[in-house]
PDB file of C-alpha atoms in Angstrom:
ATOM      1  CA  UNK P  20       4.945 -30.676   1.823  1.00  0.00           C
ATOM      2  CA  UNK P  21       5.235 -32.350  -1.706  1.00  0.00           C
ATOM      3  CA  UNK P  22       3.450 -35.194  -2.397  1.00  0.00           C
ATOM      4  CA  UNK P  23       6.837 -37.766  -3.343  1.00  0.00           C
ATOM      5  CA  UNK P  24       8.420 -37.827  -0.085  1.00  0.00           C
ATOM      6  CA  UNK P  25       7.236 -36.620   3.739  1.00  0.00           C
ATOM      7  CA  UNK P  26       9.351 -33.800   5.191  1.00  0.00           C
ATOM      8  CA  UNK P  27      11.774 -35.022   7.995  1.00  0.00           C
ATOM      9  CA  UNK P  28       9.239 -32.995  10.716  1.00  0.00           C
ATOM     10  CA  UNK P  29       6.790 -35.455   9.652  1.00  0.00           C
ATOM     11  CA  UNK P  30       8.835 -38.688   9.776  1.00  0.00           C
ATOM     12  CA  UNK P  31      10.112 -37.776  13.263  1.00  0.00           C
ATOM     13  CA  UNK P  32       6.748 -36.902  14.515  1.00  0.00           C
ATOM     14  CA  UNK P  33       5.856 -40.673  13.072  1.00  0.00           C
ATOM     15  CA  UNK P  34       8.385 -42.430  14.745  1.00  0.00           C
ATOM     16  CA  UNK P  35       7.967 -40.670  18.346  1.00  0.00           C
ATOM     17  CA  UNK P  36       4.383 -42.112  17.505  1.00  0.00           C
ATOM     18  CA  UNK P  37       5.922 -45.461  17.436  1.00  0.00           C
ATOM     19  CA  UNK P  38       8.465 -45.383  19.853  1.00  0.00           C
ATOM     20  CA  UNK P  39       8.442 -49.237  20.357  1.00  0.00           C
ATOM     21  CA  UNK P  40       8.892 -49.700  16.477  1.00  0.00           C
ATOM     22  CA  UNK P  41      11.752 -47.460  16.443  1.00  0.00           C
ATOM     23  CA  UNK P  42      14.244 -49.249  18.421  1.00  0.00           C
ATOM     24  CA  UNK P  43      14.549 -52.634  19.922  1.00  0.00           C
ATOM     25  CA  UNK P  44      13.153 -53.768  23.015  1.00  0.00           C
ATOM     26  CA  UNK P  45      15.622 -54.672  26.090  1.00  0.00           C
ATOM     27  CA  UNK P  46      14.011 -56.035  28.438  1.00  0.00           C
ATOM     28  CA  UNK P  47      10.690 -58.102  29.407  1.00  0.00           C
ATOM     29  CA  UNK P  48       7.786 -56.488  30.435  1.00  0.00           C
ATOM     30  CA  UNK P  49       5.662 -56.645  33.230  1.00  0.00           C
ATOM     31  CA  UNK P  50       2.128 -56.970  32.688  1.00  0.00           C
ATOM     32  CA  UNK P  51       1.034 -58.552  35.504  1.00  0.00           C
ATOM     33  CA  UNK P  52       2.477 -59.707  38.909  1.00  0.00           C
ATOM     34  CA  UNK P  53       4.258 -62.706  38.157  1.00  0.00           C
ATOM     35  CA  UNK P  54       3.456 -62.332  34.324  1.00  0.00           C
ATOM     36  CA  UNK P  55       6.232 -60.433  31.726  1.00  0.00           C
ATOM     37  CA  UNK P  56       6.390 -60.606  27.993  1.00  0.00           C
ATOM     38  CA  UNK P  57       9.341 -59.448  25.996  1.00  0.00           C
ATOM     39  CA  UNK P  58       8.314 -57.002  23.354  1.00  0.00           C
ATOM     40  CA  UNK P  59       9.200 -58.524  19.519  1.00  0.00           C
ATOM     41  CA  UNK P  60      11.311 -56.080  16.903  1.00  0.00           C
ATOM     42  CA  UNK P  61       8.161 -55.084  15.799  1.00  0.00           C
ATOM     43  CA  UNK P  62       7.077 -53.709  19.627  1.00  0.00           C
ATOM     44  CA  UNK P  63       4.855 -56.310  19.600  1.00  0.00           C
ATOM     45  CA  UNK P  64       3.645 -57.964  23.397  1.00  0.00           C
ATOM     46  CA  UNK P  65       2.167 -61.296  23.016  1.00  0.00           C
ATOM     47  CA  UNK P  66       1.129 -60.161  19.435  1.00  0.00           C
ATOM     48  CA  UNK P  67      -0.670 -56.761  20.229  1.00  0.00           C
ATOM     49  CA  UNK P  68       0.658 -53.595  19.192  1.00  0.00           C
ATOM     50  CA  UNK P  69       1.521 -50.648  21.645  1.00  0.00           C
ATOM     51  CA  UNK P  70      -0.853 -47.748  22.324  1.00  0.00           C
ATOM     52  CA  UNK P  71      -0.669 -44.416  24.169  1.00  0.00           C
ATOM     53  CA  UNK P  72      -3.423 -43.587  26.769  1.00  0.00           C
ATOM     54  CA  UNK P  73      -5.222 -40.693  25.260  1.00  0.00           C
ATOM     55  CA  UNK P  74      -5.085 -37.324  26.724  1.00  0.00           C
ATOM     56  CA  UNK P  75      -8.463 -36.622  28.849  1.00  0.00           C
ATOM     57  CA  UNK P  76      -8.617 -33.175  27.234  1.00  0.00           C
ATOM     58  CA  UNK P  77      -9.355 -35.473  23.761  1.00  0.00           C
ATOM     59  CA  UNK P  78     -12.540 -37.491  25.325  1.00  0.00           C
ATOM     60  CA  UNK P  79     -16.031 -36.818  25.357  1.00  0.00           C
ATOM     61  CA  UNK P  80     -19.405 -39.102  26.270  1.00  0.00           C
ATOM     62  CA  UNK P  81     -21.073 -40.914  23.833  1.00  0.00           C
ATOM     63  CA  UNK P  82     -24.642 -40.347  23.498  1.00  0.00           C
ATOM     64  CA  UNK P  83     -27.017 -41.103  26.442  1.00  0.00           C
ATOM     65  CA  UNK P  84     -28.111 -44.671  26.212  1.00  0.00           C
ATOM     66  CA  UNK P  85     -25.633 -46.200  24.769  1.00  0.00           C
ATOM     67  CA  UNK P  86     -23.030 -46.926  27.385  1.00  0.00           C
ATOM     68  CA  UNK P  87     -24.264 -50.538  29.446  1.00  0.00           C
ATOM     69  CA  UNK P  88     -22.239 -50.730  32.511  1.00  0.00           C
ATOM     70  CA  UNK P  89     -19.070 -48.164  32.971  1.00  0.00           C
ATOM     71  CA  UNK P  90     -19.493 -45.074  31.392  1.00  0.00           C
ATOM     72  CA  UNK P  91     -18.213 -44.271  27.312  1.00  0.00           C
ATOM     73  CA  UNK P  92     -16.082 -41.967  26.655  1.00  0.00           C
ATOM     74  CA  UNK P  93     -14.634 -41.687  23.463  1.00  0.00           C
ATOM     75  CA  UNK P  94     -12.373 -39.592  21.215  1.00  0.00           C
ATOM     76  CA  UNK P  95     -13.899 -36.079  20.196  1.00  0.00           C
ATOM     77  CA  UNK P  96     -13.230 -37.089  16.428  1.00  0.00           C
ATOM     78  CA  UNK P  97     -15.215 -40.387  16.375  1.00  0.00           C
ATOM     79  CA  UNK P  98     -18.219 -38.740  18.703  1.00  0.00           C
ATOM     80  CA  UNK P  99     -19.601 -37.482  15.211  1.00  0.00           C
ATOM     81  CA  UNK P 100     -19.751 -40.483  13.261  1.00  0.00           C
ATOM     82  CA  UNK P 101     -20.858 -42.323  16.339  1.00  0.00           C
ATOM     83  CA  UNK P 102     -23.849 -40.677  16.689  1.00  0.00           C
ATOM     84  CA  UNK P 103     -24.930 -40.920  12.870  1.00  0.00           C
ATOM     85  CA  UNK P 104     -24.114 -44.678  12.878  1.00  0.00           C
ATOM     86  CA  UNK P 105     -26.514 -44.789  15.848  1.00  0.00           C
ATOM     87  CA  UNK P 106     -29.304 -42.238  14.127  1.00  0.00           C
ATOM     88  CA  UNK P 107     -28.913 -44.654  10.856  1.00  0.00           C
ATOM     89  CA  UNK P 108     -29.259 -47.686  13.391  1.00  0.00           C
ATOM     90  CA  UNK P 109     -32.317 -46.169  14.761  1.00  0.00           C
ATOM     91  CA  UNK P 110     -34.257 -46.392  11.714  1.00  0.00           C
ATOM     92  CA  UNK P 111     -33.983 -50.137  10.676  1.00  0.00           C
ATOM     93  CA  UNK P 112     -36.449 -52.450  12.267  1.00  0.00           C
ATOM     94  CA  UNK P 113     -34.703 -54.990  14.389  1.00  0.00           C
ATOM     95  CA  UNK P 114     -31.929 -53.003  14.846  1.00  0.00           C
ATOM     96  CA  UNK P 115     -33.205 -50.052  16.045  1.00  0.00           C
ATOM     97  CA  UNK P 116     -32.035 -49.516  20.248  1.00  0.00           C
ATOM     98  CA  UNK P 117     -30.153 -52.794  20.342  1.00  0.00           C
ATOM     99  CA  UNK P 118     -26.747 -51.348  19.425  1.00  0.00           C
ATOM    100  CA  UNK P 119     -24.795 -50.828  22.948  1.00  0.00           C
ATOM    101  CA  UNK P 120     -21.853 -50.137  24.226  1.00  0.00           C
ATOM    102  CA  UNK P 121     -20.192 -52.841  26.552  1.00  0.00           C
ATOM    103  CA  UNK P 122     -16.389 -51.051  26.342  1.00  0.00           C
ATOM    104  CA  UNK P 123     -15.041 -48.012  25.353  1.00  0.00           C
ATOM    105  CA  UNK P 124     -12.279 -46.250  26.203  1.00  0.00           C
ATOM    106  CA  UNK P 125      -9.556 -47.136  29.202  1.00  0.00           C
ATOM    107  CA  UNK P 126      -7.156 -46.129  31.188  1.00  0.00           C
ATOM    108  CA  UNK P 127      -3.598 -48.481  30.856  1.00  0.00           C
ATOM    109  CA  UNK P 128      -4.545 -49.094  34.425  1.00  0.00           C
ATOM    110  CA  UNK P 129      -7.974 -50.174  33.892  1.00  0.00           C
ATOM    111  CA  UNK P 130      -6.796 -52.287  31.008  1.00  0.00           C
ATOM    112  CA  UNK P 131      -4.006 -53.953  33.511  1.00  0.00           C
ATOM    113  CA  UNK P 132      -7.374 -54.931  36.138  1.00  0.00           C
ATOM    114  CA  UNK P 133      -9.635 -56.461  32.872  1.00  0.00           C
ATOM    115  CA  UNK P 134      -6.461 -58.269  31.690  1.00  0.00           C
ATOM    116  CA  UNK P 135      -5.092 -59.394  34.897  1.00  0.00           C
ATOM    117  CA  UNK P 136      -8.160 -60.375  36.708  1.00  0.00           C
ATOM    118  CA  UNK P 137      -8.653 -63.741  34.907  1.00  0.00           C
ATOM    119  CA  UNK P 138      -5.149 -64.889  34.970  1.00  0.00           C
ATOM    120  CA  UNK P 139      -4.479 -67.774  37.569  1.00  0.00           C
ATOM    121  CA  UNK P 140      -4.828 -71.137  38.721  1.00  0.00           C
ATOM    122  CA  UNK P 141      -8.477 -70.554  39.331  1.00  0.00           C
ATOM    123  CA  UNK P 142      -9.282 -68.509  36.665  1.00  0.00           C
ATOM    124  CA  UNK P 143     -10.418 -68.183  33.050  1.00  0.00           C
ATOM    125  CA  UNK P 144      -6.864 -68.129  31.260  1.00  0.00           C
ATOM    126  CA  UNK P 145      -3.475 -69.670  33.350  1.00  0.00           C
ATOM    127  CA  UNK P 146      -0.872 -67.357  32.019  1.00  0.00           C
ATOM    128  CA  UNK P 147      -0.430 -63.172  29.898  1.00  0.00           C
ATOM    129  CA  UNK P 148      -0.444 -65.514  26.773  1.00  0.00           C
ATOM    130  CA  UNK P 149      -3.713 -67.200  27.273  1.00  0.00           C
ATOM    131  CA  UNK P 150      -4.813 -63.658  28.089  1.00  0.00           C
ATOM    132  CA  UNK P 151      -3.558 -62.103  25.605  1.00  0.00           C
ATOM    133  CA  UNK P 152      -5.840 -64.355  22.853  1.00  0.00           C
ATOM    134  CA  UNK P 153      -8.584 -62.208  24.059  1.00  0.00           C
ATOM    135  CA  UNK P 154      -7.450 -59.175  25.398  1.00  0.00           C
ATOM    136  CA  UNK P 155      -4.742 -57.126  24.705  1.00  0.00           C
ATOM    137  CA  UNK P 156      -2.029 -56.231  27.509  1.00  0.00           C
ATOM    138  CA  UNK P 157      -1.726 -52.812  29.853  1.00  0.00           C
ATOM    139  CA  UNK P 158      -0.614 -50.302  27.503  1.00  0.00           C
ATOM    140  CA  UNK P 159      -1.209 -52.739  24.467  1.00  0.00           C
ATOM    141  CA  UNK P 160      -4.737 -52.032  24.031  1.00  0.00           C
ATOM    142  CA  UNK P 161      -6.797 -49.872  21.347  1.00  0.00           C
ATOM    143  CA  UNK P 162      -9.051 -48.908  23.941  1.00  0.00           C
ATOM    144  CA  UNK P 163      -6.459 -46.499  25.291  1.00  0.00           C
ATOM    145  CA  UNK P 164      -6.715 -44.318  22.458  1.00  0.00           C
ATOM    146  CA  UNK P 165     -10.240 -43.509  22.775  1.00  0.00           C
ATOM    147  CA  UNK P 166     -11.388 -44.637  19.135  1.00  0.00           C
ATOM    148  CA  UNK P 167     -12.108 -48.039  19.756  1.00  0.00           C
ATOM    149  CA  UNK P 168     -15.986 -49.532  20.940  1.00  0.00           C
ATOM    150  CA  UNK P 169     -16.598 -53.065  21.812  1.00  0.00           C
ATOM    151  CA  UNK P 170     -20.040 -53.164  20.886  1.00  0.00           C
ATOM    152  CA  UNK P 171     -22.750 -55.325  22.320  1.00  0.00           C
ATOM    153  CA  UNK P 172     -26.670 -55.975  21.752  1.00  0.00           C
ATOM    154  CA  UNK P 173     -29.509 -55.437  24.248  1.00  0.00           C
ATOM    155  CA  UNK P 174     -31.439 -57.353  25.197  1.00  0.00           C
ATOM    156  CA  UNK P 175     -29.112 -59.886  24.256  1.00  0.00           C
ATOM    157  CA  UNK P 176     -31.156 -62.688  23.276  1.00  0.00           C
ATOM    158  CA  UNK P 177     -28.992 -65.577  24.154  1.00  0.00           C
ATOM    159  CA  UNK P 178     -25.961 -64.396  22.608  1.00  0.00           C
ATOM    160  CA  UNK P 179     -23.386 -62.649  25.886  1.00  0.00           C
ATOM    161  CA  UNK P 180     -21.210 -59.654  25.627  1.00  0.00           C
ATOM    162  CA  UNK P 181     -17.788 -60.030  23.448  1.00  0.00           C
ATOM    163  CA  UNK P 182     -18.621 -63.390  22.072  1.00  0.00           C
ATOM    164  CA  UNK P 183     -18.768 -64.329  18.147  1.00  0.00           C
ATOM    165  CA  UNK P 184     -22.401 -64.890  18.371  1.00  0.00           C
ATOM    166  CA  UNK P 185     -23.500 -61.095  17.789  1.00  0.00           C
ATOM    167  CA  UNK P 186     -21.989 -61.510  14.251  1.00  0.00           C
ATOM    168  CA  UNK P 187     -25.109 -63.968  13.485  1.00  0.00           C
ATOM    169  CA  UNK P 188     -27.015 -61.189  15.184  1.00  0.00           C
ATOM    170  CA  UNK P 189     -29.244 -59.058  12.995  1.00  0.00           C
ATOM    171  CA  UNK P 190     -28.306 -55.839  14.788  1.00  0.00           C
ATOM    172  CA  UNK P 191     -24.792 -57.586  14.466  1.00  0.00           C
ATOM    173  CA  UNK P 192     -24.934 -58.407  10.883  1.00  0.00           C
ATOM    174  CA  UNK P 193     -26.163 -54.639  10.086  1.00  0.00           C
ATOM    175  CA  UNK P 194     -22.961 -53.532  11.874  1.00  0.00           C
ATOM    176  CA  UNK P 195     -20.880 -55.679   9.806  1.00  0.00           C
ATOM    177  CA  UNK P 196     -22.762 -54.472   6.557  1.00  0.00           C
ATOM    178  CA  UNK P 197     -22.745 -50.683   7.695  1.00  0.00           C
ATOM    179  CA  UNK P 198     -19.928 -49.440  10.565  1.00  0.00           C
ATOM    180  CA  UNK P 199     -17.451 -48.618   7.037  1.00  0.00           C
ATOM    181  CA  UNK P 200     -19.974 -46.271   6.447  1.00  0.00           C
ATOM    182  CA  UNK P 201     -19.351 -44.537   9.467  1.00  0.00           C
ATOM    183  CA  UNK P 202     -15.816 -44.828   9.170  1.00  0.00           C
ATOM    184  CA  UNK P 203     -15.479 -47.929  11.728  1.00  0.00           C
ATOM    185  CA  UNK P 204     -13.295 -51.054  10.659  1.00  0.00           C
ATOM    186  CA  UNK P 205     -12.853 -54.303  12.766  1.00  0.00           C
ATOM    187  CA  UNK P 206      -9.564 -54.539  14.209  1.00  0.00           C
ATOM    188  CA  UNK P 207      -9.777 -58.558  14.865  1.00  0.00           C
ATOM    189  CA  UNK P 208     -10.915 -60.405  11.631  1.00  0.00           C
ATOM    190  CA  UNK P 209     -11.450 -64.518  11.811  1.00  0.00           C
ATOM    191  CA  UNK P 210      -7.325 -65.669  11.203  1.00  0.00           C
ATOM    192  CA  UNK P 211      -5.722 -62.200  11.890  1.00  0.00           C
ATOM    193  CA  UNK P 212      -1.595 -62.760  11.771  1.00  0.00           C
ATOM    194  CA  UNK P 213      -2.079 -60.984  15.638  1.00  0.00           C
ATOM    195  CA  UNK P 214      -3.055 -64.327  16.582  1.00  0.00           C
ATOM    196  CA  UNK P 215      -5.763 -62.383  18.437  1.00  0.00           C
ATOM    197  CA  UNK P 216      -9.290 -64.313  18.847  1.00  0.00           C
ATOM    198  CA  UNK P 217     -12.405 -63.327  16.169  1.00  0.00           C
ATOM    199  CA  UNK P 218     -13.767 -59.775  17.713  1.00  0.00           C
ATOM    200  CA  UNK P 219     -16.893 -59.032  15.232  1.00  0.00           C
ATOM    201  CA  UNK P 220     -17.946 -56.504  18.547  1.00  0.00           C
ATOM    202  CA  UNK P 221     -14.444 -54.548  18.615  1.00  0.00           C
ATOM    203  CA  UNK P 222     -14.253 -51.905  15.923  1.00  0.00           C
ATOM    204  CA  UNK P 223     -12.008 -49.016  15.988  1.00  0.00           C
ATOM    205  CA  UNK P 224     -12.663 -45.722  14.252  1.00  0.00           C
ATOM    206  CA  UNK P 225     -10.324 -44.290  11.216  1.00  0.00           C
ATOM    207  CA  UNK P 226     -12.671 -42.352   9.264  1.00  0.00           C
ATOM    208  CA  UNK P 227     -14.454 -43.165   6.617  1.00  0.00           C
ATOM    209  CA  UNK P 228     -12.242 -40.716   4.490  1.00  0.00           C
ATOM    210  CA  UNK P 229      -9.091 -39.296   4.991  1.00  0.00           C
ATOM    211  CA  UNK P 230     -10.566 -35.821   4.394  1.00  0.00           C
ATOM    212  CA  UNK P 231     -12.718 -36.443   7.215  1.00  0.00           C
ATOM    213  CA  UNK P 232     -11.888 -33.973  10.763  1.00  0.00           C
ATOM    214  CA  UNK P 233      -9.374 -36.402  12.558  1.00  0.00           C
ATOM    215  CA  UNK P 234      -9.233 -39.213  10.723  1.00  0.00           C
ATOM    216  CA  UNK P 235      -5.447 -38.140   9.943  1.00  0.00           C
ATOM    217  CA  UNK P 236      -4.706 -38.208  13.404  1.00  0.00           C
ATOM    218  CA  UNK P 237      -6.258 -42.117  13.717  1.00  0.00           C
ATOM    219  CA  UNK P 238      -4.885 -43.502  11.198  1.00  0.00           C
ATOM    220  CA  UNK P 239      -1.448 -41.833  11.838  1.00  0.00           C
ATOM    221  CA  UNK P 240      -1.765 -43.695  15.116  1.00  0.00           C
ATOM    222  CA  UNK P 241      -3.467 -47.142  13.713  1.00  0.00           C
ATOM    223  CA  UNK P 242      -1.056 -46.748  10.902  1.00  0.00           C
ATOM    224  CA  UNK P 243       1.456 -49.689  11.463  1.00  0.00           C
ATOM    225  CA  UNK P 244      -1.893 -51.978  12.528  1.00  0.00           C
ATOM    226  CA  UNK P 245      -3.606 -51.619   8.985  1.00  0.00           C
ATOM    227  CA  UNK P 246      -0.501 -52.242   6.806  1.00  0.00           C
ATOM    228  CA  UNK P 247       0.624 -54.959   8.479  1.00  0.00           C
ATOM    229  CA  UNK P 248      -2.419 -56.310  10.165  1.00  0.00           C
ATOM    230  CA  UNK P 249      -5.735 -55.475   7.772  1.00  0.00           C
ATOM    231  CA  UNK P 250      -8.886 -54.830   9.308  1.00  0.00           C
ATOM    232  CA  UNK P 251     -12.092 -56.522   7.484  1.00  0.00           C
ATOM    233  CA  UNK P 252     -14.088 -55.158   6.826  1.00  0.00           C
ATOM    234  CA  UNK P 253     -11.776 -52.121   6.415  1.00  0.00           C
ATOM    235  CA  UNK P 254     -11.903 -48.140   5.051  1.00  0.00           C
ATOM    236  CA  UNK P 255     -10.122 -48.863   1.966  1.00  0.00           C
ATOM    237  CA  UNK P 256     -10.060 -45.213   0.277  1.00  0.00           C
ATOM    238  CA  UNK P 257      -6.645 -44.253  -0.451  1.00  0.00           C
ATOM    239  CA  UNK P 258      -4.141 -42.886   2.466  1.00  0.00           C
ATOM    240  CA  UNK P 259      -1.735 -39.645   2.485  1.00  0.00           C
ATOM    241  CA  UNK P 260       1.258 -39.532   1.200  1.00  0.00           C
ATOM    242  CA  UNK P 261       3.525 -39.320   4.483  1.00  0.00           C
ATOM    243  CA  UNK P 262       1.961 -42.552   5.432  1.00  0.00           C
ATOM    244  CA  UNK P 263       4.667 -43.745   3.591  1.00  0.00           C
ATOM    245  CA  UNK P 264       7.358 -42.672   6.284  1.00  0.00           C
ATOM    246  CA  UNK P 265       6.140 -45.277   8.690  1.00  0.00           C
ATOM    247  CA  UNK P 266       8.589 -48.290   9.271  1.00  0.00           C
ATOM    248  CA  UNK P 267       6.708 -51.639   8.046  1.00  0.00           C
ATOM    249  CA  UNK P 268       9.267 -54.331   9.288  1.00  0.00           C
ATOM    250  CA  UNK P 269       8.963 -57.947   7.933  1.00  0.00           C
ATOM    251  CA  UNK P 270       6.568 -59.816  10.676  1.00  0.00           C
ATOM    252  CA  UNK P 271       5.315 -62.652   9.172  1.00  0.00           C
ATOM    253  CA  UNK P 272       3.268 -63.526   6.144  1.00  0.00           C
ATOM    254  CA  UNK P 273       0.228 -61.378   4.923  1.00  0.00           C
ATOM    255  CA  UNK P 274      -3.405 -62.439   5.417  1.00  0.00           C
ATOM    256  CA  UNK P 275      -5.038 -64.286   2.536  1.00  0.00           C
ATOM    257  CA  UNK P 276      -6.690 -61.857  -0.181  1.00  0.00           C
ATOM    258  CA  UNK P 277      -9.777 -63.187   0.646  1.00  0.00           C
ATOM    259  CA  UNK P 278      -9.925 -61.469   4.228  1.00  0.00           C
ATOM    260  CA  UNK P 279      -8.372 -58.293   3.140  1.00  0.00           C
ATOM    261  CA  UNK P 280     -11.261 -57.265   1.654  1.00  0.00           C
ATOM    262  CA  UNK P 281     -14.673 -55.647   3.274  1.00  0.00           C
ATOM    263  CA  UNK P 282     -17.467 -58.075   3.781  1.00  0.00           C
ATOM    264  CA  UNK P 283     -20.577 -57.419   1.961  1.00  0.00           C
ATOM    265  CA  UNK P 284     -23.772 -56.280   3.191  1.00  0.00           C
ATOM    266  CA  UNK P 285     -25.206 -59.407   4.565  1.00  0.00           C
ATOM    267  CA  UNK P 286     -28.322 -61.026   3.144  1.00  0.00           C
ATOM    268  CA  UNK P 287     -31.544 -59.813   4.196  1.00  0.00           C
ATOM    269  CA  UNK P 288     -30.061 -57.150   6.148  1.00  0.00           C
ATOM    270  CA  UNK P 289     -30.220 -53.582   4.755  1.00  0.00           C
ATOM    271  CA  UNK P 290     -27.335 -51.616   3.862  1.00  0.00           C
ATOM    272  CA  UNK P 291     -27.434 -47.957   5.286  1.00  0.00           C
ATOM    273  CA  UNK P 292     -26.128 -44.847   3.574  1.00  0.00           C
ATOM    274  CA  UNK P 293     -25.107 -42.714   6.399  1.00  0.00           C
ATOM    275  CA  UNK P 294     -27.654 -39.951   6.650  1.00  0.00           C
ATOM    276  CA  UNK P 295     -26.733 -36.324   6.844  1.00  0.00           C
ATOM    277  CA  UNK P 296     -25.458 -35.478  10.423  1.00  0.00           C
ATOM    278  CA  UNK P 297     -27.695 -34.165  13.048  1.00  0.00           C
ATOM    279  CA  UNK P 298     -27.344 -31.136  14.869  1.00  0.00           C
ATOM    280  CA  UNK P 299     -25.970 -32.531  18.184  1.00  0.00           C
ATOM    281  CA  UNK P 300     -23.212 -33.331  16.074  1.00  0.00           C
ATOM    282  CA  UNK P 301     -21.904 -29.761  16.604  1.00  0.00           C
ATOM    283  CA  UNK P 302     -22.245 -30.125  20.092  1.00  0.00           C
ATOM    284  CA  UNK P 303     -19.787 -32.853  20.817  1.00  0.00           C
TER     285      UNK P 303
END
């Protein structure tokens, strides 16, 4: 494949990634029973992009320990990186076992009982669009995919699961500082054009490289997310060629420079160059 323009194999094996993006949606959605959303030109539900549930064949559990509640599975391509963020986590003092997993990966019908649950007269949010703020629709979700890890700190020391608080963290600060590193990038930064609420605990993996086993395959899928939609911090090291191919319609203006960019290591909390991978790394 030359390097100027992706071969048409690759651009239709693109769009059938997309298929949402590649034609117009006709009709509203159900999410939830009495609850539809149309999907925008851009595939778009209530501002979250569309994702595929992962084939099982693709998961694999994350090390022992670090799931809190429902078990972690995750995609076979981030398992590696996982584990060395958690082996560099391991060694800093204050960090070190705190690091947790409160989400992982989902099934489109799990996602459709966490985002439906709290939707109702009685309940947390009134209508999908409350919802959808804080959590992203069935079949809407990154969490289908496998890659992405809503992290959370134990013990928690006043500071609850999926709340901005674990950014002032120290554990949640070193995350912030180090996850690149390990080829994670927050999906939700503070005044995303998703209109999606602050996540400093959701990160989804992309790999820290492009050379890096699977991180073609990611960022293939999270490809129409980080143009339009930056992560930050992000993996900024340059992208293939046939990335190119991938439809980037006009919806809406561009975040400000300022958030584009990765956050720096925050003060008093040290930054981690990832160590050399273990030897369970093989094993997963």
């Amino acid at each position: 494949m030359s390097r100027g323009k992706p071969t048409i194999s690759i651009v239709s094996w693109i769009v059938g990634l997309f298929p949402a993006v590649a034609m117009a949606a006709a009709a509203p959605e159900q999410l939830c029973a009495g609850q539809t959303a149309l999907p925008g030109p851009d595939g778009r539900v209530l501002g979250h992009l569309p994702y595929q549930q992962v084939a099982a064949s693709d998961l694999v559990p994350a090390p022992p320990g670090f799931a809190v509640g429902q078990p972690c599975l995750i995609h076979r391509d981030a398992a590696p990186d996982l584990v060395r963020l958690l082996h560099a986590a391991s060694g800093v003092p204050g960090v070190a076992g705190q690091l947790h997993a409160i989400s992982c990966y989902r099934t489109i019908a799990r996602q459709r009982g966490v985002f439906c649950s709290q939707i109702g007269p009685t309940k947390r949010c009134k209508d999908a669009a409350e919802r959808a703020r804080a959590v992203g629709p069935p079949g809407y979700s990154e969490h289908a995919t496998g890659y992405a890890i809503d992290f959370g700190i134990r013990p928690s020391r006043d500071c609850p699961d999926v709340e901005p608080c674990i950014a002032s963290t120290v554990a949640g600060k070193w995350l912030l500082a180090n996850a690149p590193g390990f080829g994670f990038e927050l999906s939700f930064p503070s005044g995303n054009a998703q209109n999606v609420t602050w996540e400093p605990w959701h990160w989804r993996w992309v790999g820290s490289a492009i050379t890096t086993p699977g991180a073609d395959r990611a960022r293939a899928l999270f490809a129409i997310a980080r143009m339009n939609f930056p992560a930050s911090p992000a993996i900024t090291d340059a992208s293939a060629p046939w990335l190119d191919a991938i439809p980037n319609p006009s919806i809406g203006p561009p975040l400000p420079p300022a958030q584009r960019q990765n956050v720096p290591p925050a003060e008093g909390v040290p930054a981690t160059i990832p160590p050399k991978p273990p030897a369970i790394l093989t094993r997963l």
